[in-house]
């Protein structure tokens, strides 16, 4: 299960679960819309717990990129650890589309 943290000053963080996949689609979209409604200016997507990512998750990230760009909200993918998720993100060259903070 994923969750949304409000960090104050229009900053938000979506904390992902162990598997970032189709099962998270509705929650992710809901949180993304909530950030937009609140006028979010910074959104971090926290990958600290993520061990698995699928193609639907890549689509969700592209949706987040599109929505945040349209709303002048800075988007970062954070706390990406070595493993499957990091390998997939680099394989599809998301490091060229997103600001990525490893760790």
JSON list of C-alpha atoms in Angstrom, two decimals:
[
{"chain": "A", "resi": 1, "resn": "UNK", "atom": "CA", "xyz": [0.00, 0.00, 0.00]},
{"chain": "A", "resi": 2, "resn": "UNK", "atom": "CA", "xyz": [1.26, 3.47, -0.82]},
{"chain": "A", "resi": 3, "resn": "UNK", "atom": "CA", "xyz": [0.72, 6.63, 1.19]},
{"chain": "A", "resi": 4, "resn": "UNK", "atom": "CA", "xyz": [0.91, 10.40, 0.80]},
{"chain": "A", "resi": 5, "resn": "UNK", "atom": "CA", "xyz": [2.82, 12.59, 3.24]},
{"chain": "A", "resi": 6, "resn": "UNK", "atom": "CA", "xyz": [2.23, 16.32, 3.34]},
{"chain": "A", "resi": 7, "resn": "UNK", "atom": "CA", "xyz": [5.57, 17.93, 4.21]},
{"chain": "A", "resi": 8, "resn": "UNK", "atom": "CA", "xyz": [4.34, 21.52, 4.48]},
{"chain": "A", "resi": 9, "resn": "UNK", "atom": "CA", "xyz": [4.93, 24.55, 2.26]},
{"chain": "A", "resi": 10, "resn": "UNK", "atom": "CA", "xyz": [3.18, 22.79, -0.66]},
{"chain": "A", "resi": 11, "resn": "UNK", "atom": "CA", "xyz": [5.66, 19.89, -0.58]},
{"chain": "A", "resi": 12, "resn": "UNK", "atom": "CA", "xyz": [4.42, 16.31, -0.79]},
{"chain": "A", "resi": 13, "resn": "UNK", "atom": "CA", "xyz": [5.86, 12.81, -0.81]},
{"chain": "A", "resi": 14, "resn": "UNK", "atom": "CA", "xyz": [4.28, 9.65, -2.21]},
{"chain": "A", "resi": 15, "resn": "UNK", "atom": "CA", "xyz": [5.81, 6.69, -0.38]},
{"chain": "A", "resi": 16, "resn": "UNK", "atom": "CA", "xyz": [5.66, 3.56, -2.50]},
{"chain": "A", "resi": 17, "resn": "UNK", "atom": "CA", "xyz": [5.28, 0.00, -1.24]},
{"chain": "A", "resi": 18, "resn": "UNK", "atom": "CA", "xyz": [7.45, -3.05, -1.92]},
{"chain": "A", "resi": 19, "resn": "UNK", "atom": "CA", "xyz": [5.80, -3.61, -5.32]},
{"chain": "A", "resi": 20, "resn": "UNK", "atom": "CA", "xyz": [5.07, -0.60, -7.50]},
{"chain": "A", "resi": 21, "resn": "UNK", "atom": "CA", "xyz": [2.68, -2.12, -10.01]},
{"chain": "A", "resi": 22, "resn": "UNK", "atom": "CA", "xyz": [-0.87, -2.24, -11.41]},
{"chain": "A", "resi": 23, "resn": "UNK", "atom": "CA", "xyz": [-2.27, -2.83, -7.91]},
{"chain": "A", "resi": 24, "resn": "UNK", "atom": "CA", "xyz": [-1.18, 0.70, -6.92]},
{"chain": "A", "resi": 25, "resn": "UNK", "atom": "CA", "xyz": [-2.73, 2.47, -9.93]},
{"chain": "A", "resi": 26, "resn": "UNK", "atom": "CA", "xyz": [-5.86, 3.88, -8.26]},
{"chain": "A", "resi": 27, "resn": "UNK", "atom": "CA", "xyz": [-4.08, 5.01, -5.09]},
{"chain": "A", "resi": 28, "resn": "UNK", "atom": "CA", "xyz": [-1.29, 6.65, -7.09]},
{"chain": "A", "resi": 29, "resn": "UNK", "atom": "CA", "xyz": [-3.75, 8.56, -9.28]},
{"chain": "A", "resi": 30, "resn": "UNK", "atom": "CA", "xyz": [-5.77, 9.62, -6.22]},
{"chain": "A", "resi": 31, "resn": "UNK", "atom": "CA", "xyz": [-2.66, 10.98, -4.48]},
{"chain": "A", "resi": 32, "resn": "UNK", "atom": "CA", "xyz": [-1.47, 12.72, -7.64]},
{"chain": "A", "resi": 33, "resn": "UNK", "atom": "CA", "xyz": [-4.83, 14.50, -7.96]},
{"chain": "A", "resi": 34, "resn": "UNK", "atom": "CA", "xyz": [-4.73, 15.45, -4.28]},
{"chain": "A", "resi": 35, "resn": "UNK", "atom": "CA", "xyz": [-1.31, 17.07, -4.75]},
{"chain": "A", "resi": 36, "resn": "UNK", "atom": "CA", "xyz": [-2.70, 19.02, -7.72]},
{"chain": "A", "resi": 37, "resn": "UNK", "atom": "CA", "xyz": [-5.78, 20.16, -5.79]},
{"chain": "A", "resi": 38, "resn": "UNK", "atom": "CA", "xyz": [-3.59, 21.32, -2.90]},
{"chain": "A", "resi": 39, "resn": "UNK", "atom": "CA", "xyz": [-1.44, 23.35, -5.34]},
{"chain": "A", "resi": 40, "resn": "UNK", "atom": "CA", "xyz": [1.66, 21.25, -4.73]},
{"chain": "A", "resi": 41, "resn": "UNK", "atom": "CA", "xyz": [4.96, 22.79, -5.85]},
{"chain": "A", "resi": 42, "resn": "UNK", "atom": "CA", "xyz": [7.24, 19.87, -4.98]},
{"chain": "A", "resi": 43, "resn": "UNK", "atom": "CA", "xyz": [6.49, 16.15, -5.22]},
{"chain": "A", "resi": 44, "resn": "UNK", "atom": "CA", "xyz": [8.94, 13.46, -4.20]},
{"chain": "A", "resi": 45, "resn": "UNK", "atom": "CA", "xyz": [8.18, 9.85, -5.07]},
{"chain": "A", "resi": 46, "resn": "UNK", "atom": "CA", "xyz": [9.93, 7.74, -2.44]},
{"chain": "A", "resi": 47, "resn": "UNK", "atom": "CA", "xyz": [11.27, 4.40, -3.73]},
{"chain": "A", "resi": 48, "resn": "UNK", "atom": "CA", "xyz": [12.95, 3.36, -0.47]},
{"chain": "A", "resi": 49, "resn": "UNK", "atom": "CA", "xyz": [10.83, 0.19, -0.04]},
{"chain": "A", "resi": 50, "resn": "UNK", "atom": "CA", "xyz": [10.43, -0.67, -3.75]},
{"chain": "A", "resi": 51, "resn": "UNK", "atom": "CA", "xyz": [11.82, -4.03, -4.84]},
{"chain": "A", "resi": 52, "resn": "UNK", "atom": "CA", "xyz": [9.65, -4.59, -7.93]},
{"chain": "A", "resi": 53, "resn": "UNK", "atom": "CA", "xyz": [8.34, -2.28, -10.64]},
{"chain": "A", "resi": 54, "resn": "UNK", "atom": "CA", "xyz": [6.25, -3.16, -13.71]},
{"chain": "A", "resi": 55, "resn": "UNK", "atom": "CA", "xyz": [5.25, -1.41, -16.95]},
{"chain": "A", "resi": 56, "resn": "UNK", "atom": "CA", "xyz": [2.07, 0.06, -15.46]},
{"chain": "A", "resi": 57, "resn": "UNK", "atom": "CA", "xyz": [4.24, 1.78, -12.84]},
{"chain": "A", "resi": 58, "resn": "UNK", "atom": "CA", "xyz": [6.33, 3.29, -15.63]},
{"chain": "A", "resi": 59, "resn": "UNK", "atom": "CA", "xyz": [3.12, 4.62, -17.14]},
{"chain": "A", "resi": 60, "resn": "UNK", "atom": "CA", "xyz": [2.11, 6.09, -13.77]},
{"chain": "A", "resi": 61, "resn": "UNK", "atom": "CA", "xyz": [5.46, 7.87, -13.55]},
{"chain": "A", "resi": 62, "resn": "UNK", "atom": "CA", "xyz": [4.98, 9.31, -17.04]},
{"chain": "A", "resi": 63, "resn": "UNK", "atom": "CA", "xyz": [1.51, 10.52, -16.00]},
{"chain": "A", "resi": 64, "resn": "UNK", "atom": "CA", "xyz": [3.02, 12.13, -12.90]},
{"chain": "A", "resi": 65, "resn": "UNK", "atom": "CA", "xyz": [5.70, 13.81, -15.05]},
{"chain": "A", "resi": 66, "resn": "UNK", "atom": "CA", "xyz": [3.07, 15.18, -17.43]},
{"chain": "A", "resi": 67, "resn": "UNK", "atom": "CA", "xyz": [0.79, 16.41, -14.64]},
{"chain": "A", "resi": 68, "resn": "UNK", "atom": "CA", "xyz": [3.55, 18.01, -12.59]},
{"chain": "A", "resi": 69, "resn": "UNK", "atom": "CA", "xyz": [5.04, 19.73, -15.65]},
{"chain": "A", "resi": 70, "resn": "UNK", "atom": "CA", "xyz": [1.62, 21.19, -16.51]},
{"chain": "A", "resi": 71, "resn": "UNK", "atom": "CA", "xyz": [1.19, 22.46, -12.94]},
{"chain": "A", "resi": 72, "resn": "UNK", "atom": "CA", "xyz": [4.73, 23.80, -12.50]},
{"chain": "A", "resi": 73, "resn": "UNK", "atom": "CA", "xyz": [5.43, 21.30, -9.75]},
{"chain": "A", "resi": 74, "resn": "UNK", "atom": "CA", "xyz": [8.95, 19.94, -9.28]},
{"chain": "A", "resi": 75, "resn": "UNK", "atom": "CA", "xyz": [9.04, 16.12, -9.40]},
{"chain": "A", "resi": 76, "resn": "UNK", "atom": "CA", "xyz": [11.83, 13.93, -8.00]},
{"chain": "A", "resi": 77, "resn": "UNK", "atom": "CA", "xyz": [12.23, 10.17, -7.76]},
{"chain": "A", "resi": 78, "resn": "UNK", "atom": "CA", "xyz": [13.98, 9.62, -4.41]},
{"chain": "A", "resi": 79, "resn": "UNK", "atom": "CA", "xyz": [15.77, 6.97, -2.36]},
{"chain": "A", "resi": 80, "resn": "UNK", "atom": "CA", "xyz": [16.18, 4.51, -5.22]},
{"chain": "A", "resi": 81, "resn": "UNK", "atom": "CA", "xyz": [18.26, 1.55, -4.06]},
{"chain": "A", "resi": 82, "resn": "UNK", "atom": "CA", "xyz": [20.34, -0.83, -6.16]},
{"chain": "A", "resi": 83, "resn": "UNK", "atom": "CA", "xyz": [18.22, -3.64, -7.56]},
{"chain": "A", "resi": 84, "resn": "UNK", "atom": "CA", "xyz": [15.33, -4.33, -9.91]},
{"chain": "A", "resi": 85, "resn": "UNK", "atom": "CA", "xyz": [13.62, -0.92, -9.71]},
{"chain": "A", "resi": 86, "resn": "UNK", "atom": "CA", "xyz": [16.83, 1.03, -10.30]},
{"chain": "A", "resi": 87, "resn": "UNK", "atom": "CA", "xyz": [17.80, -1.27, -13.17]},
{"chain": "A", "resi": 88, "resn": "UNK", "atom": "CA", "xyz": [14.40, -0.84, -14.85]},
{"chain": "A", "resi": 89, "resn": "UNK", "atom": "CA", "xyz": [14.41, 2.96, -14.47]},
{"chain": "A", "resi": 90, "resn": "UNK", "atom": "CA", "xyz": [17.87, 3.18, -16.04]},
{"chain": "A", "resi": 91, "resn": "UNK", "atom": "CA", "xyz": [17.03, 0.65, -18.76]},
{"chain": "A", "resi": 92, "resn": "UNK", "atom": "CA", "xyz": [14.12, 2.79, -19.97]},
{"chain": "A", "resi": 93, "resn": "UNK", "atom": "CA", "xyz": [16.28, 5.92, -19.54]},
{"chain": "A", "resi": 94, "resn": "UNK", "atom": "CA", "xyz": [14.04, 7.58, -16.97]},
{"chain": "A", "resi": 95, "resn": "UNK", "atom": "CA", "xyz": [17.23, 9.08, -15.56]},
{"chain": "A", "resi": 96, "resn": "UNK", "atom": "CA", "xyz": [17.10, 11.37, -18.62]},
{"chain": "A", "resi": 97, "resn": "UNK", "atom": "CA", "xyz": [13.48, 12.42, -17.98]},
{"chain": "A", "resi": 98, "resn": "UNK", "atom": "CA", "xyz": [13.37, 12.69, -14.19]},
{"chain": "A", "resi": 99, "resn": "UNK", "atom": "CA", "xyz": [15.48, 14.07, -11.39]},
{"chain": "A", "resi": 100, "resn": "UNK", "atom": "CA", "xyz": [16.61, 10.92, -9.60]},
{"chain": "A", "resi": 101, "resn": "UNK", "atom": "CA", "xyz": [18.15, 10.76, -6.13]},
{"chain": "A", "resi": 102, "resn": "UNK", "atom": "CA", "xyz": [19.67, 7.40, -5.32]},
{"chain": "A", "resi": 103, "resn": "UNK", "atom": "CA", "xyz": [20.07, 6.04, -1.86]}
]
